[in-house]
């Protein structure tokens, strides 16, 4: 057992209102630089939809993530065939990279013209101007949240790769406004346990930090081969055309090291995000990633270790984890959501990168199902608050395609648990359901009353310090940093071109 | 001069004398015995160490990476980054010394050899090698730049042609253009650029 700590984030999709505050705060903190205009380390997508970059989930197109070979070993999809030879053959031109047309051409508007246009008969306009070429653009054809709230549908919604396996009547819901469903899906880098980006980098510039599991790109070593962009199935590394380096979500490590929440999580108005430490067994990552699709979520839960187990604590200490980290792991919302209560699920586990951020599937709209099977419409008179999760407007198959490699049972388990908690709390507050019904709902999903109280507390009422249990990093004891140079990059946090004084120094 | 004001005449004379002695020692041609091999080393072993056929015990870079010595070192002779060592035994014999090679004071060799020390035995063999090589004349490196430049240009053109054949059209053949166009086709062919 090799006990490691991972800083991880969970998203309660029920509460996400799609306000993009997370994206904007992330952009303001990290990517308002030239070359980074098109990057959204955090973005929010409308599901169903094609997301950003367009159709990123379609790995037949982008060849991201891992696949199992016939011999049962893991292989990057990108390197199908003769492995390293394929890397070499593709090193100057990879066919699987998303182009700027697949993201979007970053633009601004010619605001100056609004203020400085000479007096005339016509209203002055602010024409869009490309941030890449500086030229005026005829029209804007794509943006980072182009299909937000079903804008541009049904083109984008019907092309969602997660719709495979849905019935025709379910797909039909996408084109009929009185039947449609959608929800928001905020995304950051998953800081995977088995990251494809790290494995694919020809320069060895990407690494997963041992002390907190954050995956980073060494800006000094990066040579812009862009294999990470292709190999990451979530398309979260981006190429900066200005300095010729790849960049990605850094999980706001300068903030987390001092115990502050990530910029996106801190800013979240819906309070949907939870950040905490989980302990995992690094020895079993490969075994986990090799599981068959229907076992993947369970295997990922098995990978997470119980922070109250004395053997795990001893293993953590032996690996140099400080007591405040072990304490944080014991109080972690992440452990409870993912492992203890089993209501959070990984994002696309079938990519086999063992993603370390989790999503609580959305129950909404909880009130009524659309009676879609009878061809009926949304029924506002219906007083049946808690219907079968299988009949909800968001098809469980669709959620399963996103969150559990198509395995509906784990999604239904998570939804039923949330439903049981809501029934329990409604019985406490309103008392119109009857104790017997509530107790049987809790029993069916295996939750105790205390669990229901705790889940409700964390998902609905939790304060800042309950949502973010972030231990400070003991930077002074981490061997990867030379104490003489601890502060020399302060203020630059790893970005920018290689500085001359760093060249050729050895320690 | 400010400096000389502060120094007594006697001290100045002393300094000049010391510097002169140093200069004489440094630049005095050494009369090595013609056929004799210096020190206890072996000429062949020294040559092997110089050319890297025998690896340095501590993993240091072989001399030939940067230096050349004599005319018989390999088909392409040695590197031209460092000084030509053909006459080193005549001019700077005292630098063929493990202490100097391994010292961190020398700016180029220091970083290489301070961590991967060359051994005194290896230097003994090198001394033997240099003492023999010093009898040859220094052969200047080839100065014919014309064929090199022409070869470079032709090589570049050939490479570009190969690149263009191998990688040209890859993007166009990939899913037939941008994702956006593909989505439109998938949607039923309405709209889009194609």
XYZ file of C-alpha atoms in Angstrom:
701
model
C 0.000 0.000 0.000
C 1.449 3.315 -1.108
C -0.691 5.984 0.551
C -0.806 9.313 -1.286
C -2.912 12.395 -0.775
C -4.970 14.028 -3.485
C -6.712 17.370 -3.443
C -9.998 16.783 -5.134
C -13.120 18.717 -6.018
C -16.758 17.687 -6.188
C -19.549 19.420 -8.039
C -23.166 19.193 -7.030
C -24.810 19.460 -10.452
C -28.261 20.029 -8.978
C -27.131 23.379 -7.663
C -25.203 24.641 -10.668
C -27.073 27.559 -12.172
C -24.744 28.018 -15.127
C -23.702 31.539 -14.169
C -20.074 31.073 -15.314
C -18.754 32.945 -12.279
C -16.220 30.150 -11.846
C -15.017 30.470 -15.437
C -14.681 34.219 -15.183
C -12.861 34.199 -11.853
C -10.478 31.569 -13.201
C -9.945 33.576 -16.363
C -9.284 36.744 -14.380
C -6.749 35.055 -12.135
C -4.862 32.905 -14.628
C -5.548 33.357 -18.342
C -5.844 37.025 -19.185
C -2.536 36.896 -20.981
C -1.695 37.045 -24.644
C -1.764 33.557 -26.064
C -4.134 32.398 -23.349
C -7.233 34.258 -24.492
C -8.954 31.169 -25.822
C -8.127 29.039 -22.787
C -10.801 28.320 -20.245
C -9.179 26.211 -17.564
C -12.595 26.180 -15.978
C -15.612 26.131 -18.263
C -19.291 25.377 -17.841
C -21.134 23.396 -20.467
C -24.792 22.829 -21.126
C -25.646 19.156 -21.337
C -26.695 17.848 -23.764
C -24.351 19.846 -25.915
C -21.040 19.669 -27.687
C -19.035 21.568 -25.114
C -15.698 23.227 -25.550
C -13.700 22.416 -27.587
C -16.493 21.172 -29.797
C -17.325 17.488 -29.330
C -14.401 16.951 -26.973
C -16.022 13.809 -25.603
C -15.826 12.116 -28.995
C -12.613 10.136 -28.624
C -13.004 8.527 -32.029
C -12.170 11.984 -33.265
C -9.622 13.240 -30.758
C -8.055 9.965 -29.600
C -7.723 11.074 -25.983
C -7.430 8.812 -22.962
C -6.470 5.187 -22.595
C -7.765 1.981 -24.035
C -7.302 -1.656 -23.114
C -5.338 -3.652 -25.642
C -6.290 -7.197 -26.526
C -3.571 -8.409 -24.188
C -5.204 -6.510 -21.331
C -2.624 -3.777 -20.891
C -3.273 -0.044 -21.014
C -2.320 2.007 -24.036
C -2.846 5.623 -24.951
C -5.379 5.806 -27.759
C -3.154 8.387 -29.367
C -0.330 5.869 -29.649
C -2.320 3.028 -31.108
C 0.115 0.969 -33.123
C 3.849 1.030 -32.712
C 3.939 3.243 -29.587
C 7.065 5.344 -29.437
C 7.595 5.054 -33.172
C 4.157 6.564 -33.657
C 5.060 9.400 -31.329
C 8.112 10.090 -33.432
C 6.233 9.841 -36.717
C 3.604 12.299 -35.511
C 5.824 14.627 -33.588
C 5.684 17.518 -36.061
C 2.085 17.145 -37.046
C -0.491 15.293 -35.053
C -3.704 14.663 -36.908
C -5.764 14.471 -33.714
C -5.178 17.945 -32.286
C -8.143 20.255 -31.919
C -7.607 23.361 -34.021
C -8.417 26.900 -33.033
C -11.601 26.505 -35.088
C -12.646 23.687 -32.772
C -12.144 25.898 -29.704
C -13.072 29.312 -31.020
C -11.254 32.311 -32.380
C -10.836 34.615 -29.390
C -12.223 38.065 -30.027
C -12.811 41.443 -28.522
C -14.953 44.295 -29.761
C -13.830 47.580 -31.218
C -15.162 49.553 -28.282
C -13.070 52.586 -29.151
C -15.333 53.206 -32.085
C -18.323 53.625 -29.799
C -16.687 56.503 -28.002
C -14.601 58.070 -30.707
C -16.671 57.724 -33.870
C -17.220 61.065 -35.580
C -20.721 62.499 -35.523
C -22.787 60.993 -38.316
C -26.171 59.698 -39.363
C -25.553 56.136 -38.234
C -25.234 54.625 -34.811
C -21.578 53.672 -34.246
C -20.983 49.976 -33.810
C -18.333 47.894 -32.089
C -17.247 45.320 -34.625
C -15.686 42.079 -33.422
C -11.934 41.958 -33.686
C -9.818 38.819 -33.576
C -7.371 38.560 -30.692
C -5.188 36.305 -32.806
C -4.759 38.374 -35.938
C -5.988 41.784 -34.791
C -8.203 41.904 -37.901
C -11.902 42.599 -37.880
C -13.992 39.428 -38.064
C -16.954 39.116 -40.399
C -18.955 37.250 -37.830
C -18.402 35.269 -34.694
C -19.094 31.617 -35.408
C -18.129 29.976 -32.136
C -17.465 30.814 -28.508
C -16.476 29.045 -25.312
C -20.107 28.555 -24.256
C -21.684 28.793 -27.665
C -24.402 26.247 -26.965
C -25.108 27.647 -23.505
C -28.746 27.149 -22.467
C -29.325 25.330 -25.755
C -28.225 28.242 -27.895
C -27.645 26.984 -31.417
C -29.597 23.824 -30.788
C -30.612 21.386 -31.989
C -27.331 21.201 -33.901
C -25.142 21.010 -30.808
C -27.468 19.089 -28.532
C -28.171 16.350 -31.061
C -24.453 15.910 -31.651
C -23.723 15.242 -27.960
C -21.678 12.011 -27.921
C -23.379 10.989 -24.660
C -26.724 10.461 -26.371
C -25.722 7.044 -27.616
C -27.995 4.342 -26.280
C -30.947 6.671 -25.651
C -34.357 5.834 -27.029
C -35.742 7.837 -29.932
C -38.434 9.381 -27.728
C -35.752 10.539 -25.322
C -33.760 12.060 -28.162
C -36.904 13.667 -29.488
C -37.194 15.608 -26.232
C -34.224 17.649 -27.434
C -36.140 19.251 -30.244
C -39.417 19.961 -28.436
C -39.203 22.802 -26.049
C -41.956 21.688 -23.742
C -40.209 18.390 -23.206
C -36.576 19.313 -23.217
C -34.132 18.896 -20.403
C -30.722 20.241 -19.766
C -28.329 20.848 -16.970
C -24.978 22.516 -16.536
C -21.671 20.804 -16.312
C -18.718 22.763 -14.897
C -15.339 21.316 -15.815
C -11.792 21.793 -14.640
C -8.766 19.545 -15.044
C -9.507 16.269 -13.267
C -5.963 15.904 -11.923
C -6.230 12.251 -12.818
C -4.624 9.355 -11.038
C -3.504 7.888 -14.347
C -3.072 11.036 -16.430
C -2.826 10.621 -20.171
C -1.082 13.972 -20.516
C 1.781 12.902 -18.251
C 2.204 9.610 -20.074
C 2.202 11.189 -23.514
C 4.636 14.087 -23.023
C 7.765 13.478 -25.136
C 9.693 16.034 -23.057
C 8.653 14.629 -19.696
C 7.501 18.103 -18.722
C 4.258 17.091 -17.019
C 4.178 15.615 -13.562
C 1.733 14.730 -10.842
C 2.841 16.173 -7.551
C 3.409 13.502 -4.945
C 2.270 15.602 -2.026
C -1.144 16.697 -3.270
C -1.746 14.978 -6.607
C -1.941 18.191 -8.630
C -0.880 17.670 -12.248
C 1.361 20.453 -13.538
C 3.295 21.309 -16.683
C 6.870 22.398 -16.096
C 7.032 25.554 -18.167
C 10.808 25.340 -18.456
C 10.816 21.813 -19.834
C 7.759 22.033 -22.100
C 8.722 21.975 -25.771
C 5.232 22.436 -27.182
C 4.893 19.009 -28.788
C 1.231 19.254 -27.746
C 0.873 15.560 -27.128
C -0.786 16.411 -23.823
C -3.508 18.305 -25.676
C -4.264 15.240 -27.745
C -3.802 12.632 -25.031
C -6.016 14.364 -22.459
C -9.550 13.102 -23.127
C -10.966 16.132 -21.301
C -8.996 18.551 -23.513
C -7.797 20.523 -20.530
C -4.187 21.238 -21.496
C -4.043 24.172 -23.883
C -1.325 25.427 -26.173
C -0.231 29.011 -25.643
C 0.643 30.321 -29.096
C 2.433 33.327 -27.651
C 5.139 31.688 -25.551
C 4.988 28.272 -27.223
C 4.220 26.330 -24.067
C 1.269 24.255 -23.015
C -0.700 25.280 -19.965
C -3.435 23.749 -17.927
C -5.546 24.129 -14.822
C -3.163 24.207 -11.879
C -5.870 23.581 -9.280
C -4.891 27.041 -7.971
C -1.974 25.451 -6.150
C -0.568 28.765 -4.920
C -3.892 29.313 -3.159
C -4.317 25.773 -1.886
C -0.794 25.606 -0.529
C -1.775 28.374 1.866
C -5.100 26.767 2.703
C -7.302 28.941 0.485
C -9.971 27.540 -1.795
C -9.519 27.473 -5.582
C -10.574 30.664 -7.354
C -13.422 28.861 -9.123
C -14.650 27.132 -5.977
C -14.340 30.254 -3.857
C -16.320 32.314 -6.332
C -19.072 29.758 -6.924
C -22.373 31.475 -6.239
C -24.348 28.245 -6.225
C -21.923 26.812 -3.643
C -21.858 23.647 -5.669
C -18.180 22.914 -5.164
C -16.480 20.927 -2.437
C -12.738 20.651 -2.035
C -10.984 18.216 0.229
C -8.232 15.661 0.624
C -8.655 12.019 -0.246
C -6.095 9.331 0.394
C -5.542 6.768 -2.323
C -3.402 3.722 -2.897
C -0.911 4.564 -5.639
C 0.009 0.887 -6.035
C -3.436 0.035 -7.352
C -3.922 2.800 -9.919
C -2.992 0.684 -12.919
C -5.159 -2.200 -11.745
C -8.039 0.259 -11.292
C -7.645 1.732 -14.753
C -7.737 -1.739 -16.303
C -11.143 -2.708 -14.912
C -13.977 -3.439 -17.337
C -16.407 -0.586 -17.945
C -19.107 -1.768 -15.554
C -16.608 -2.161 -12.714
C -14.750 1.131 -13.200
C -16.635 3.304 -10.712
C -16.507 0.625 -8.024
C -12.784 0.137 -8.625
C -12.204 3.869 -8.320
C -14.042 3.860 -5.007
C -11.889 0.933 -3.879
C -8.825 2.968 -4.734
C -9.763 5.568 -2.130
C -8.572 4.627 1.337
C -10.377 5.068 4.637
C -8.554 7.913 6.427
C -9.657 6.574 9.833
C -8.086 3.151 9.283
C -4.965 2.917 11.523
C -3.066 1.038 8.810
C -3.816 3.808 6.303
C -2.772 6.483 8.797
C 0.489 4.637 9.441
C 1.053 4.324 5.691
C 0.345 8.024 5.221
C 2.821 8.964 7.947
C 5.413 6.654 6.445
C 4.988 8.495 3.140
C 5.626 11.833 4.834
C 2.070 13.121 5.101
C 1.767 15.631 7.882
C -0.855 15.368 10.605
C -2.873 18.299 9.315
C -3.275 16.464 6.015
C -4.426 13.279 7.717
C -6.857 15.303 9.830
C -8.138 17.055 6.708
C -8.603 13.684 5.008
C -10.694 12.515 7.955
C -12.913 15.564 7.752
C -12.945 15.601 3.968
C -16.262 16.241 2.205
C -14.751 14.416 -0.752
C -14.331 11.137 1.069
C -17.918 11.263 2.322
C -19.434 12.185 -1.040
C -17.520 9.724 -3.158
C -16.760 6.777 -0.936
C -18.871 6.831 2.219
C -22.217 7.962 0.834
C -21.470 6.954 -2.781
C -23.442 9.833 -4.268
C -20.641 11.430 -6.285
C -19.370 9.895 -9.514
C -16.264 10.374 -11.674
C -16.466 12.143 -15.019
C -16.163 9.732 -17.952
C -14.367 6.911 -16.106
C -14.255 4.984 -19.394
C -11.382 7.210 -20.495
C -9.435 5.251 -17.857
C -7.428 8.198 -16.622
C -8.888 7.690 -13.127
C -10.211 11.252 -12.800
C -10.048 12.622 -9.275
C -12.891 15.150 -9.396
C -16.418 13.939 -8.793
C -19.912 14.970 -9.789
C -23.155 14.525 -7.905
C -25.708 13.714 -10.640
C -28.606 16.154 -10.951
C -32.009 15.128 -9.695
C -33.816 18.080 -11.101
C -36.420 18.767 -12.164
C -37.590 16.753 -9.247
C -41.232 17.753 -9.381
C -42.652 15.778 -12.240
C -41.501 13.723 -15.085
C -42.770 14.890 -18.402
C -44.984 11.853 -18.895
C -42.873 11.530 -22.011
C -43.692 7.879 -22.432
C -47.388 8.630 -22.762
C -46.619 11.472 -25.139
C -47.829 13.887 -22.508
C -46.504 17.270 -21.573
C -45.130 18.755 -18.416
C -47.931 18.610 -15.859
C -47.940 21.547 -13.413
C -50.967 20.168 -11.535
C -49.185 17.002 -10.489
C -48.662 16.937 -6.729
C -46.559 13.790 -6.727
C -43.260 15.274 -5.644
C -41.118 12.177 -5.677
C -41.428 10.072 -8.770
C -39.331 7.162 -9.904
C -35.816 8.257 -10.784
C -36.046 6.063 -13.863
C -38.849 8.251 -15.158
C -37.157 11.590 -14.610
C -36.758 14.063 -17.403
C -33.040 13.609 -17.515
C -32.612 10.032 -18.717
C -30.417 7.994 -16.390
C -28.759 6.473 -19.429
C -27.580 9.935 -20.442
C -26.152 10.553 -16.965
C -24.595 7.106 -16.979
C -22.878 7.816 -20.293
C -21.306 10.896 -18.722
C -20.603 9.727 -15.191
C -20.275 5.956 -15.035
C -19.207 4.541 -18.402
C -22.808 3.637 -19.200
C -23.428 1.747 -15.966
C -26.886 2.964 -14.977
C -27.063 1.197 -11.626
C -24.503 3.435 -9.896
C -26.223 6.559 -11.227
C -29.612 5.341 -10.041
C -28.104 4.541 -6.650
C -26.781 8.091 -6.337
C -30.083 9.608 -7.467
C -32.170 7.440 -5.171
C -30.013 8.386 -2.232
C -30.510 12.055 -2.943
C -34.213 11.429 -3.353
C -34.376 9.563 -0.033
C -32.588 12.431 1.721
C -35.032 14.938 0.272
C -37.961 12.805 1.388
C -36.494 12.487 4.849
C -35.981 16.220 5.189
C -39.437 16.974 3.771
C -40.939 14.630 6.337
C -39.034 16.505 9.044
C -40.116 19.935 7.842
C -43.543 19.390 6.240
C -44.542 15.918 7.421
C -46.824 15.065 4.508
C -45.126 11.895 3.306
C -45.511 9.590 6.256
C -42.718 8.034 8.269
C -43.163 4.574 6.816
C -42.569 5.749 3.251
C -39.520 7.754 4.230
C -38.032 4.941 6.291
C -38.518 2.466 3.465
C -36.864 4.885 1.018
C -33.874 5.241 3.332
C -33.694 1.508 3.896
C -33.822 0.789 0.194
C -30.670 2.827 -0.457
C -28.945 1.834 2.752
C -28.719 5.227 4.427
C -29.148 5.797 8.148
C -31.080 8.808 9.462
C -27.780 10.313 10.568
C -26.431 9.903 7.018
C -29.491 11.699 5.674
C -28.969 14.565 8.112
C -25.273 14.753 7.210
C -25.884 14.634 3.461
C -28.483 17.355 3.712
C -26.126 19.398 5.845
C -23.261 19.100 3.344
C -25.270 19.492 0.151
C -27.663 22.197 1.254
C -26.394 24.089 4.270
C -22.642 23.636 4.521
C -20.593 26.670 5.452
C -17.387 27.734 3.754
C -15.219 25.701 6.111
C -17.325 22.592 5.697
C -17.201 22.781 1.907
C -13.493 23.524 1.722
C -11.325 21.433 4.015
C -7.917 22.359 2.656
C -4.776 21.713 4.710
C -1.808 23.992 4.288
C 1.100 22.429 2.441
C 4.338 21.938 4.336
C 6.360 23.331 1.501
C 9.511 23.386 3.618
C 9.557 19.616 3.928
C 8.867 18.735 0.307
C 12.034 17.532 -1.346
C 11.063 18.672 -4.803
C 11.780 22.257 -3.873
C 15.214 23.477 -3.049
C 14.994 25.664 0.071
C 17.442 28.142 -1.429
C 15.132 28.765 -4.352
C 11.786 28.499 -2.613
C 10.767 32.051 -3.290
C 12.529 32.939 -6.500
C 9.491 32.258 -8.646
C 7.112 33.944 -6.261
C 4.938 36.321 -8.189
C 5.495 34.418 -11.397
C 4.059 31.045 -10.283
C 5.680 29.055 -12.985
C 4.659 30.970 -16.067
C 6.711 32.872 -18.563
C 9.740 32.100 -20.602
C 12.830 30.512 -19.226
C 14.882 33.003 -17.296
C 18.547 33.255 -18.049
C 19.650 32.923 -14.443
C 17.954 29.528 -14.152
C 19.938 28.103 -17.067
C 22.591 25.585 -16.244
C 22.244 25.764 -12.504
C 22.505 22.478 -10.714
C 21.830 21.455 -7.160
C 47.411 55.621 -11.845
C 45.569 55.353 -8.576
C 46.867 51.851 -7.965
C 50.533 52.514 -8.506
C 50.346 55.561 -6.220
C 49.516 53.248 -3.369
C 52.275 50.762 -4.109
C 55.875 51.236 -3.225
C 58.447 50.979 -6.012
C 59.873 47.874 -4.440
C 56.537 46.128 -4.410
C 55.991 47.038 -8.060
C 59.283 45.453 -8.994
C 58.393 42.372 -7.014
C 55.011 42.081 -8.779
C 56.576 42.461 -12.201
C 59.124 39.809 -11.306
C 56.464 37.387 -10.087
C 54.300 37.901 -13.137
C 57.285 37.464 -15.417
C 58.195 34.191 -13.725
C 54.658 32.946 -14.059
C 54.570 33.913 -17.718
C 57.833 32.170 -18.362
C 56.632 29.037 -16.643
C 53.369 29.080 -18.504
C 54.656 29.769 -21.962
C 58.063 28.146 -21.811
C 58.195 25.438 -24.461
C 58.818 22.138 -22.817
C 61.537 20.061 -24.297
C 60.024 16.648 -24.106
C 62.137 13.709 -25.038
C 61.236 12.752 -28.532
C 60.409 9.082 -28.488
C 59.877 8.721 -24.814
C 56.485 8.423 -23.267
C 55.899 10.676 -20.311
C 54.996 9.255 -16.943
C 53.917 5.753 -16.137
C 50.954 5.680 -18.519
C 50.330 3.737 -21.668
C 49.964 5.497 -25.026
C 47.285 3.158 -26.366
C 45.248 3.311 -23.142
C 45.518 7.092 -23.256
C 44.262 7.202 -26.824
C 41.319 4.997 -25.925
C 40.442 7.252 -23.030
C 40.732 10.332 -25.220
C 38.493 8.927 -27.923
C 36.034 7.406 -25.481
C 36.620 3.811 -26.537
C 37.412 3.248 -22.882
C 34.816 4.934 -20.741
C 35.966 7.156 -17.935
C 35.530 5.272 -14.676
C 33.287 7.910 -13.124
C 31.275 8.541 -16.257
C 32.793 11.844 -17.321
C 32.516 12.997 -20.919
C 35.373 11.715 -23.102
C 37.869 14.373 -24.237
C 37.027 13.896 -27.922
C 33.592 15.435 -27.395
C 35.191 18.874 -27.300
C 38.858 18.483 -28.149
C 40.970 17.079 -30.905
C 44.589 16.027 -30.707
C 46.838 14.929 -33.528
C 45.775 13.870 -36.973
C 44.928 10.247 -36.321
C 41.962 10.671 -34.039
C 39.027 9.061 -35.744
C 37.800 9.681 -39.256
C 36.348 13.100 -38.480
C 38.929 14.086 -35.829
C 37.752 15.389 -32.497
C 35.513 18.200 -31.426
C 36.315 21.821 -32.096
C 34.533 23.354 -29.112
C 37.594 23.177 -26.892
C 41.226 24.019 -27.721
C 43.200 21.735 -29.971
C 45.284 19.594 -27.608
C 47.922 18.427 -30.066
C 50.620 20.558 -28.474
C 49.263 20.619 -24.967
C 52.139 18.583 -23.619
C 54.614 21.159 -24.948
C 52.760 24.282 -23.931
C 50.535 23.590 -20.948
C 51.649 20.249 -19.605
C 50.757 21.251 -16.042
C 47.079 21.418 -16.997
C 47.071 17.702 -17.754
C 46.471 17.146 -14.101
C 43.539 15.557 -12.330
C 43.347 18.367 -9.787
C 42.961 21.027 -12.453
C 40.569 19.020 -14.612
C 38.372 18.189 -11.655
C 38.452 21.631 -10.067
C 35.285 23.627 -10.144
C 37.317 26.693 -11.094
C 37.497 25.946 -14.797
C 34.280 27.311 -16.245
C 33.575 24.746 -18.952
C 35.151 21.557 -17.701
C 34.350 22.264 -14.068
C 30.632 21.443 -14.199
C 31.381 18.204 -16.056
C 34.202 16.846 -13.985
C 33.492 18.125 -10.468
C 30.701 15.586 -10.165
C 32.326 12.880 -12.282
C 35.989 13.059 -11.393
C 38.621 11.875 -13.773
C 41.020 9.497 -11.989
C 44.808 10.101 -11.644
C 45.513 6.795 -13.440
C 43.438 7.934 -16.383
C 45.352 11.208 -16.504
C 48.628 9.254 -16.459
C 47.526 7.433 -19.611
C 46.468 10.726 -21.159
C 49.872 12.200 -20.387
C 51.473 9.339 -22.269
C 49.127 9.936 -25.175
C 49.688 13.679 -25.293
C 53.449 13.350 -25.054
C 53.444 11.272 -28.228
C 50.867 13.357 -30.042
C 52.842 16.534 -29.303
C 55.442 15.473 -31.864
C 52.927 15.936 -34.651
C 52.011 19.222 -36.178
C 48.721 20.889 -35.446
C 46.350 20.138 -38.306
C 43.904 22.954 -38.763
C 40.259 22.063 -39.048
C 38.801 22.016 -42.510
C 37.847 25.480 -43.623
C 35.957 24.467 -46.722
C 32.547 25.897 -45.943
C 31.118 25.774 -49.438
C 30.230 22.068 -49.674
C 28.932 22.145 -46.089
C 26.557 25.035 -46.741
C 25.432 23.579 -50.074
C 24.851 20.201 -48.450
C 22.862 21.862 -45.705
C 20.609 23.705 -48.126
C 19.998 20.609 -50.259
C 19.339 18.536 -47.150
C 16.830 21.067 -45.863
C 14.968 21.097 -49.158
C 14.850 17.301 -49.254
C 13.561 17.248 -45.675
C 10.855 19.794 -46.433
C 9.726 17.810 -49.459
C 9.500 14.663 -47.339
C 7.597 16.560 -44.616
C 5.192 17.911 -47.152
C 4.565 14.450 -48.590
C 4.152 12.806 -45.198
C 2.217 15.464 -43.334
C 0.560 17.472 -46.062
C -3.170 17.118 -46.192
C -3.341 15.290 -42.889
C -5.624 17.847 -41.344
C -7.925 17.903 -44.353
C -8.180 14.145 -44.397
C -8.965 14.075 -40.680
C -12.749 14.001 -40.442
C -12.927 16.263 -43.445
C -12.181 19.632 -41.870
C -13.251 21.294 -38.654
C -15.516 19.729 -36.102
C -18.112 22.357 -36.808
C -18.422 21.266 -40.402
C -18.640 17.668 -39.278
C -21.433 18.480 -36.847
C -23.406 20.087 -39.622
C -22.942 17.074 -41.874
C -23.934 14.784 -39.043
C -27.007 16.911 -38.401
C -28.286 16.410 -41.901
C -26.158 18.441 -44.186
C -27.984 21.714 -43.701
C -25.882 24.828 -43.588
C -22.154 24.654 -43.034
C -19.419 25.573 -45.391
C -19.222 22.386 -47.402
